[in-house]
PDB file of C-alpha atoms in Angstrom:
ATOM      1  CA  MET A   1     -36.505 -20.094  17.920  1.00 58.00           C
ATOM      2  CA  LEU A   2     -33.819 -18.753  20.506  1.00 57.00           C
ATOM      3  CA  THR A   3     -32.721 -16.231  18.588  1.00 56.00           C
ATOM      4  CA  LEU A   4     -36.508 -15.238  18.649  1.00 52.00           C
ATOM      5  CA  ALA A   5     -37.261 -15.896  22.569  1.00 61.00           C
ATOM      6  CA  LEU A   6     -34.669 -13.639  23.494  1.00 58.00           C
ATOM      7  CA  ASN A   7     -35.272 -10.773  20.662  1.00 59.00           C
ATOM      8  CA  VAL A   8     -39.122 -10.180  20.140  1.00 53.00           C
ATOM      9  CA  ALA A   9     -41.156 -12.582  23.461  1.00 61.00           C
ATOM     10  CA  ALA A  10     -38.254 -11.942  26.402  1.00 63.00           C
ATOM     11  CA  PRO A  11     -37.924  -8.066  26.170  1.00 66.00           C
ATOM     12  CA  ILE A  12     -41.867  -7.183  26.048  1.00 62.00           C
ATOM     13  CA  ILE A  13     -42.498  -9.471  27.787  1.00 70.00           C
ATOM     14  CA  THR A  14     -39.597  -8.146  30.842  1.00 70.00           C
ATOM     15  CA  TYR A  15     -40.713  -4.042  29.949  1.00 61.00           C
ATOM     16  CA  ASN A  16     -44.577  -5.404  31.020  1.00 65.00           C
ATOM     17  CA  ALA A  17     -43.385  -7.121  33.953  1.00 75.00           C
ATOM     18  CA  LEU A  18     -41.696  -4.038  35.064  1.00 70.00           C
ATOM     19  CA  ARG A  19     -44.182  -1.301  34.005  1.00 65.00           C
ATOM     20  CA  ASP A  20     -46.798  -3.574  36.482  1.00 70.00           C
ATOM     21  CA  GLN A  21     -44.054  -3.493  39.497  1.00 76.00           C
ATOM     22  CA  GLY A  22     -44.085   0.562  38.718  1.00 75.00           C
ATOM     23  CA  TRP A  23     -41.131   0.430  36.341  1.00 76.00           C
ATOM     24  CA  SER A  24     -40.993   4.101  34.464  1.00 66.00           C
ATOM     25  CA  GLU A  25     -40.869   3.083  30.556  1.00 60.00           C
ATOM     26  CA  PHE A  26     -37.428   4.179  30.127  1.00 62.00           C
ATOM     27  CA  ALA A  27     -36.357   2.054  33.317  1.00 67.00           C
ATOM     28  CA  ALA A  28     -38.275  -0.903  31.821  1.00 62.00           C
ATOM     29  CA  LEU A  29     -37.616  -0.442  27.729  1.00 63.00           C
ATOM     30  CA  LEU A  30     -33.981  -0.548  28.995  1.00 63.00           C
ATOM     31  CA  ALA A  31     -33.898  -2.945  31.177  1.00 66.00           C
ATOM     32  CA  SER A  32     -35.573  -4.701  28.772  1.00 65.00           C
ATOM     33  CA  GLY A  33     -32.962  -3.922  25.472  1.00 65.00           C
ATOM     34  CA  ALA A  34     -30.478  -6.671  28.120  1.00 65.00           C
ATOM     35  CA  TRP A  35     -32.011  -9.475  25.881  1.00 62.00           C
ATOM     36  CA  PRO A  36     -30.507  -8.680  22.520  1.00 69.00           C
ATOM     37  CA  VAL A  37     -27.288  -8.406  23.703  1.00 65.00           C
ATOM     38  CA  LEU A  38     -27.550 -12.372  25.838  1.00 69.00           C
ATOM     39  CA  ASP A  39     -29.126 -13.343  22.712  1.00 67.00           C
ATOM     40  CA  SER A  40     -25.258 -11.831  20.352  1.00 63.00           C
ATOM     41  CA  ALA A  41     -23.413 -13.000  23.676  1.00 65.00           C
ATOM     42  CA  VAL A  42     -24.834 -17.077  23.457  1.00 66.00           C
ATOM     43  CA  HIS A  43     -23.613 -16.873  19.496  1.00 60.00           C
ATOM     44  CA  VAL A  44     -20.155 -15.616  20.029  1.00 60.00           C
ATOM     45  CA  VAL A  45     -19.664 -18.300  23.020  1.00 64.00           C
ATOM     46  CA  TRP A  46     -22.177 -20.941  20.609  1.00 64.00           C
ATOM     47  CA  ARG A  47     -19.448 -20.137  17.509  1.00 58.00           C
ATOM     48  CA  ARG A  48     -16.364 -20.226  20.242  1.00 57.00           C
ATOM     49  CA  ARG A  49     -14.568 -17.365  17.407  1.00 57.00           C
ATOM     50  CA  LEU A  50     -15.112 -13.515  16.683  1.00 55.00           C
ATOM     51  CA  ASP A  51     -16.403 -13.191  12.397  1.00 56.00           C
ATOM     52  CA  GLU A  52     -17.435 -10.411  10.636  1.00 57.00           C
ATOM     53  CA  PHE A  53     -21.068 -10.891  11.123  1.00 57.00           C
ATOM     54  CA  ALA A  54     -20.438 -10.913  14.433  1.00 59.00           C
ATOM     55  CA  VAL A  55     -18.084  -8.423  15.079  1.00 62.00           C
ATOM     56  CA  VAL A  56     -20.712  -6.107  13.197  1.00 61.00           C
ATOM     57  CA  THR A  57     -24.086  -7.285  15.387  1.00 62.00           C
ATOM     58  CA  LEU A  58     -20.883  -6.698  18.875  1.00 64.00           C
ATOM     59  CA  VAL A  59     -20.387  -3.304  17.430  1.00 64.00           C
ATOM     60  CA  PHE A  60     -23.754  -2.117  17.140  1.00 62.00           C
ATOM     61  CA  LEU A  61     -25.267  -3.873  20.114  1.00 65.00           C
ATOM     62  CA  VAL A  62     -22.676  -1.359  21.454  1.00 67.00           C
ATOM     63  CA  ILE A  63     -22.950   1.603  20.038  1.00 64.00           C
ATOM     64  CA  THR A  64     -27.086   1.150  20.627  1.00 63.00           C
ATOM     65  CA  ALA A  65     -25.364   1.146  24.331  1.00 65.00           C
ATOM     66  CA  VAL A  66     -23.581   3.813  24.073  1.00 66.00           C
ATOM     67  CA  VAL A  67     -26.664   6.079  22.553  1.00 62.00           C
ATOM     68  CA  SER A  68     -29.165   4.552  25.570  1.00 62.00           C
ATOM     69  CA  LEU A  69     -27.717   6.193  28.271  1.00 64.00           C
ATOM     70  CA  VAL A  70     -26.871   9.538  26.495  1.00 63.00           C
ATOM     71  CA  GLY A  71     -29.479  12.877  25.449  1.00 59.00           C
ATOM     72  CA  PRO A  72     -32.568  12.820  26.517  1.00 59.00           C
ATOM     73  CA  HIS A  73     -33.960  10.428  29.593  1.00 63.00           C
ATOM     74  CA  SER A  74     -37.089   9.174  28.182  1.00 70.00           C
ATOM     75  CA  ALA A  75     -38.271   6.103  26.987  1.00 75.00           C
ATOM     76  CA  GLN A  76     -39.706   8.684  22.718  1.00 78.00           C
ATOM     77  CA  ALA A  77     -36.046   9.969  23.109  1.00 76.00           C
ATOM     78  CA  LEU A  78     -35.079   5.688  23.587  1.00 76.00           C
ATOM     79  CA  LEU A  79     -37.149   3.663  20.872  1.00 79.00           C
ATOM     80  CA  VAL A  80     -35.660   6.709  18.372  1.00 80.00           C
ATOM     81  CA  LYS A  81     -32.521   6.467  19.278  1.00 75.00           C
ATOM     82  CA  ASP A  82     -32.090   2.642  19.437  1.00 74.00           C
ATOM     83  CA  SER A  83     -34.561   2.500  15.907  1.00 78.00           C
ATOM     84  CA  ALA A  84     -32.079   4.803  14.457  1.00 78.00           C
ATOM     85  CA  VAL A  85     -29.257   2.245  15.207  1.00 78.00           C
ATOM     86  CA  THR A  86     -30.828   0.270  12.296  1.00 84.00           C
ATOM     87  CA  GLY A  87     -30.681   3.152   9.913  1.00 88.00           C
ATOM     88  CA  LEU A  88     -27.075   3.268  10.971  1.00 85.00           C
ATOM     89  CA  PHE A  89     -26.574  -0.438   9.730  1.00 87.00           C
ATOM     90  CA  GLY A  90     -28.026   0.916   6.736  1.00 92.00           C
ATOM     91  CA  LEU A  91     -26.281   3.354   5.878  1.00 93.00           C
ATOM     92  CA  LEU A  92     -23.882   1.708   6.629  1.00 89.00           C
ATOM     93  CA  CYS A  93     -25.313  -1.290   3.405  1.00 92.00           C
ATOM     94  CA  LEU A  94     -24.777   2.499   0.748  1.00 96.00           C
ATOM     95  CA  VAL A  95     -21.590   3.380   2.370  1.00 95.00           C
ATOM     96  CA  THR A  96     -19.539  -0.170   2.179  1.00 95.00           C
ATOM     97  CA  LEU A  97     -20.648   0.046  -1.742  1.00 96.00           C
ATOM     98  CA  LEU A  98     -17.587   2.265  -2.387  1.00 96.00           C
ATOM     99  CA  ALA A  99     -15.643   0.123  -0.783  1.00 94.00           C
ATOM    100  CA  PRO A 100     -13.380  -2.504  -2.595  1.00 93.00           C
ATOM    101  CA  ARG A 101     -16.950  -5.377  -1.651  1.00 94.00           C
ATOM    102  CA  PRO A 102     -19.649  -4.265   0.217  1.00 94.00           C
ATOM    103  CA  LEU A 103     -20.907  -5.828   3.681  1.00 90.00           C
ATOM    104  CA  MET A 104     -22.783  -8.471   1.912  1.00 92.00           C
ATOM    105  CA  PHE A 105     -20.134  -9.916   0.456  1.00 94.00           C
ATOM    106  CA  TYR A 106     -18.914 -10.770   3.534  1.00 89.00           C
ATOM    107  CA  PHE A 107     -22.614 -11.752   4.882  1.00 86.00           C
ATOM    108  CA  GLY A 108     -23.127 -14.613   1.717  1.00 88.00           C
ATOM    109  CA  ARG A 109     -19.453 -14.788   2.638  1.00 88.00           C
ATOM    110  CA  LYS A 110     -20.322 -16.445   6.236  1.00 80.00           C
ATOM    111  CA  PHE A 111     -23.805 -18.541   4.928  1.00 80.00           C
ATOM    112  CA  ALA A 112     -23.201 -19.751   1.973  1.00 84.00           C
ATOM    113  CA  THR A 113     -19.474 -20.952   3.091  1.00 84.00           C
ATOM    114  CA  ASP A 114     -18.702 -23.880   5.921  1.00 81.00           C
ATOM    115  CA  GLY A 115     -15.703 -21.373   6.776  1.00 74.00           C
ATOM    116  CA  THR A 116     -12.944 -24.240   5.686  1.00 85.00           C
ATOM    117  CA  PRO A 117     -10.419 -22.364   3.843  1.00 87.00           C
ATOM    118  CA  SER A 118     -11.232 -23.908   0.598  1.00 91.00           C
ATOM    119  CA  SER A 119     -15.142 -22.986   0.980  1.00 89.00           C
ATOM    120  CA  THR A 120     -13.504 -19.380   1.997  1.00 89.00           C
ATOM    121  CA  ALA A 121     -11.351 -19.491  -1.437  1.00 92.00           C
ATOM    122  CA  TRP A 122     -13.714 -20.813  -3.446  1.00 92.00           C
ATOM    123  CA  TRP A 123     -16.511 -17.252  -2.322  1.00 92.00           C
ATOM    124  CA  ASN A 124     -13.609 -15.160  -2.906  1.00 93.00           C
ATOM    125  CA  GLY A 125     -12.567 -16.070  -6.321  1.00 92.00           C
ATOM    126  CA  LEU A 126     -16.243 -15.431  -7.785  1.00 91.00           C
ATOM    127  CA  TRP A 127     -15.530 -11.922  -6.833  1.00 94.00           C
ATOM    128  CA  GLU A 128     -14.154 -11.921 -10.141  1.00 92.00           C
ATOM    129  CA  PHE A 129     -16.971 -12.793 -12.317  1.00 90.00           C
ATOM    130  CA  GLU A 130     -18.891  -9.275 -13.129  1.00 90.00           C
ATOM    131  CA  GLY A 131     -22.225 -11.044 -12.949  1.00 89.00           C
ATOM    132  CA  PHE A 132     -21.179 -11.556  -9.140  1.00 92.00           C
ATOM    133  CA  ARG A 133     -20.412  -8.409  -8.199  1.00 94.00           C
ATOM    134  CA  ARG A 134     -22.979  -6.897  -9.826  1.00 94.00           C
ATOM    135  CA  THR A 135     -25.045  -9.711  -7.483  1.00 94.00           C
ATOM    136  CA  ILE A 136     -24.066  -8.408  -4.718  1.00 95.00           C
ATOM    137  CA  ARG A 137     -23.977  -4.799  -5.062  1.00 96.00           C
ATOM    138  CA  THR A 138     -27.462  -5.165  -5.542  1.00 96.00           C
ATOM    139  CA  MET A 139     -28.502  -7.227  -2.032  1.00 96.00           C
ATOM    140  CA  THR A 140     -26.490  -4.729  -0.148  1.00 96.00           C
ATOM    141  CA  THR A 141     -28.518  -1.656  -2.526  1.00 97.00           C
ATOM    142  CA  VAL A 142     -31.133  -3.276  -1.414  1.00 97.00           C
ATOM    143  CA  TRP A 143     -30.769  -4.213   2.367  1.00 95.00           C
ATOM    144  CA  GLY A 144     -29.016  -0.547   3.151  1.00 95.00           C
ATOM    145  CA  VAL A 145     -32.487   1.258   1.230  1.00 97.00           C
ATOM    146  CA  ALA A 146     -34.876  -1.072   3.011  1.00 96.00           C
ATOM    147  CA  TYR A 147     -33.023  -0.526   6.724  1.00 93.00           C
ATOM    148  CA  CYS A 148     -33.725   3.800   5.945  1.00 95.00           C
ATOM    149  CA  LEU A 149     -36.966   2.867   5.574  1.00 95.00           C
ATOM    150  CA  GLU A 150     -38.010   0.589   8.627  1.00 93.00           C
ATOM    151  CA  ALA A 151     -35.863   2.855  10.338  1.00 92.00           C
ATOM    152  CA  ALA A 152     -37.388   5.711   9.083  1.00 93.00           C
ATOM    153  CA  VAL A 153     -40.770   4.294   9.659  1.00 93.00           C
ATOM    154  CA  ARG A 154     -40.121   2.810  13.552  1.00 90.00           C
ATOM    155  CA  ILE A 155     -38.943   6.471  13.911  1.00 91.00           C
ATOM    156  CA  ALA A 156     -42.166   7.857  13.338  1.00 92.00           C
ATOM    157  CA  LEU A 157     -43.948   5.112  14.713  1.00 91.00           C
ATOM    158  CA  ALA A 158     -42.280   6.652  18.206  1.00 88.00           C
ATOM    159  CA  TYR A 159     -43.948  10.182  17.861  1.00 89.00           C
ATOM    160  CA  VAL A 160     -47.839   8.712  17.528  1.00 91.00           C
ATOM    161  CA  LEU A 161     -47.548   6.101  18.492  1.00 90.00           C
ATOM    162  CA  SER A 162     -47.750   4.929  22.435  1.00 88.00           C
ATOM    163  CA  THR A 163     -44.932   3.749  24.087  1.00 85.00           C
ATOM    164  CA  ASP A 164     -46.429  -0.100  25.528  1.00 85.00           C
ATOM    165  CA  THR A 165     -47.730  -0.353  21.463  1.00 89.00           C
ATOM    166  CA  VAL A 166     -44.018   0.810  20.138  1.00 87.00           C
ATOM    167  CA  VAL A 167     -42.716  -1.575  22.338  1.00 84.00           C
ATOM    168  CA  THR A 168     -45.195  -4.534  21.121  1.00 85.00           C
ATOM    169  CA  LEU A 169     -44.720  -3.420  17.315  1.00 87.00           C
ATOM    170  CA  SER A 170     -40.807  -3.110  16.606  1.00 85.00           C
ATOM    171  CA  PRO A 171     -39.565  -6.037  17.513  1.00 82.00           C
ATOM    172  CA  VAL A 172     -42.378  -7.295  14.753  1.00 85.00           C
ATOM    173  CA  LEU A 173     -41.572  -4.811  12.433  1.00 87.00           C
ATOM    174  CA  ILE A 174     -37.369  -5.398  12.845  1.00 83.00           C
ATOM    175  CA  TYR A 175     -38.120  -9.393  11.815  1.00 83.00           C
ATOM    176  CA  GLY A 176     -40.417  -7.815   9.185  1.00 89.00           C
ATOM    177  CA  VAL A 177     -38.469  -6.673   7.629  1.00 91.00           C
ATOM    178  CA  LEU A 178     -35.446  -9.407   8.246  1.00 87.00           C
ATOM    179  CA  GLY A 179     -38.401 -11.718   6.929  1.00 89.00           C
ATOM    180  CA  ALA A 180     -38.864 -10.390   3.926  1.00 94.00           C
ATOM    181  CA  LEU A 181     -35.505  -9.007   3.417  1.00 93.00           C
ATOM    182  CA  ALA A 182     -33.809 -12.341   3.862  1.00 90.00           C
ATOM    183  CA  LEU A 183     -36.734 -13.998   1.200  1.00 94.00           C
ATOM    184  CA  TRP A 184     -36.135 -11.848  -1.735  1.00 95.00           C
ATOM    185  CA  THR A 185     -32.421 -12.235  -1.257  1.00 93.00           C
ATOM    186  CA  ALA A 186     -32.148 -16.034  -1.467  1.00 90.00           C
ATOM    187  CA  MET A 187     -35.329 -16.022  -5.028  1.00 93.00           C
ATOM    188  CA  TYR A 188     -32.479 -13.130  -6.163  1.00 93.00           C
ATOM    189  CA  GLY A 189     -29.716 -15.439  -4.914  1.00 89.00           C
ATOM    190  CA  LYS A 190     -31.202 -18.190  -6.929  1.00 89.00           C
ATOM    191  CA  ARG A 191     -32.366 -16.494 -10.185  1.00 90.00           C
ATOM    192  CA  ALA A 192     -28.961 -14.540 -10.018  1.00 86.00           C
ATOM    193  CA  ARG A 193     -26.843 -18.397  -9.521  1.00 84.00           C
ATOM    194  CA  ARG A 194     -29.081 -19.619 -12.772  1.00 86.00           C
ATOM    195  CA  LYS A 195     -28.357 -16.714 -14.955  1.00 82.00           C
ATOM    196  CA  GLY A 196     -24.974 -17.357 -14.617  1.00 73.00           C
ATOM    197  CA  GLU A 197     -24.649 -20.943 -15.263  1.00 75.00           C
ATOM    198  CA  GLU A 198     -26.810 -20.091 -17.910  1.00 76.00           C
ATOM    199  CA  ARG A 199     -24.183 -17.675 -19.872  1.00 73.00           C
ATOM    200  CA  ALA A 200     -21.232 -19.594 -18.831  1.00 67.00           C
ATOM    201  CA  ALA A 201     -22.840 -22.705 -20.572  1.00 72.00           C
ATOM    202  CA  ALA A 202     -23.276 -20.558 -23.746  1.00 71.00           C
ATOM    203  CA  ALA A 203     -19.868 -19.860 -23.516  1.00 68.00           C
ATOM    204  CA  THR A 204     -18.578 -22.886 -23.970  1.00 69.00           C
ATOM    205  CA  GLY A 205     -21.085 -24.292 -26.250  1.00 60.00           C
TER     206      GLY A 205
END
């Protein structure tokens, strides 16, 4: 709930309030972008440690801050740069398919274990199974393609819709895609696990 408040409601409210106060579109967008940064900082402090998930989040926040301050200082350019960041995440997912273990392996370990050495070792050990490797690579591919498409759609909208409309629509798209991917991942992971158990039972039998 706090994440949704800081990443969806707070930026929209802040942007509209600052625009009512006479701020430019660019300045209001830049100021409203501070809320997601605060959300990430709260999570890092709450966990009291930096894991792979927190590191990736912080890296992309830094990238967002940098690209927001360079280049043309216009509201449209800022919206395009912000959208490009999620596209960069999608590309990162796809690039890690060439690595020994793709990005979703580490995200899965973050959410599927309690962080203890035994649970981490259990998750790492699953990599020796071909079915598990195929599942993780499929998840990474779907997330990568989905976020590249999401970024392309938001960049296109920045050129055809008003800034006020995009400011409201953008978080809906971001979290709509995230929610759809999370639901698909849970369903796909459950199905893959069931098939793995069936194969193991058949081999044992």
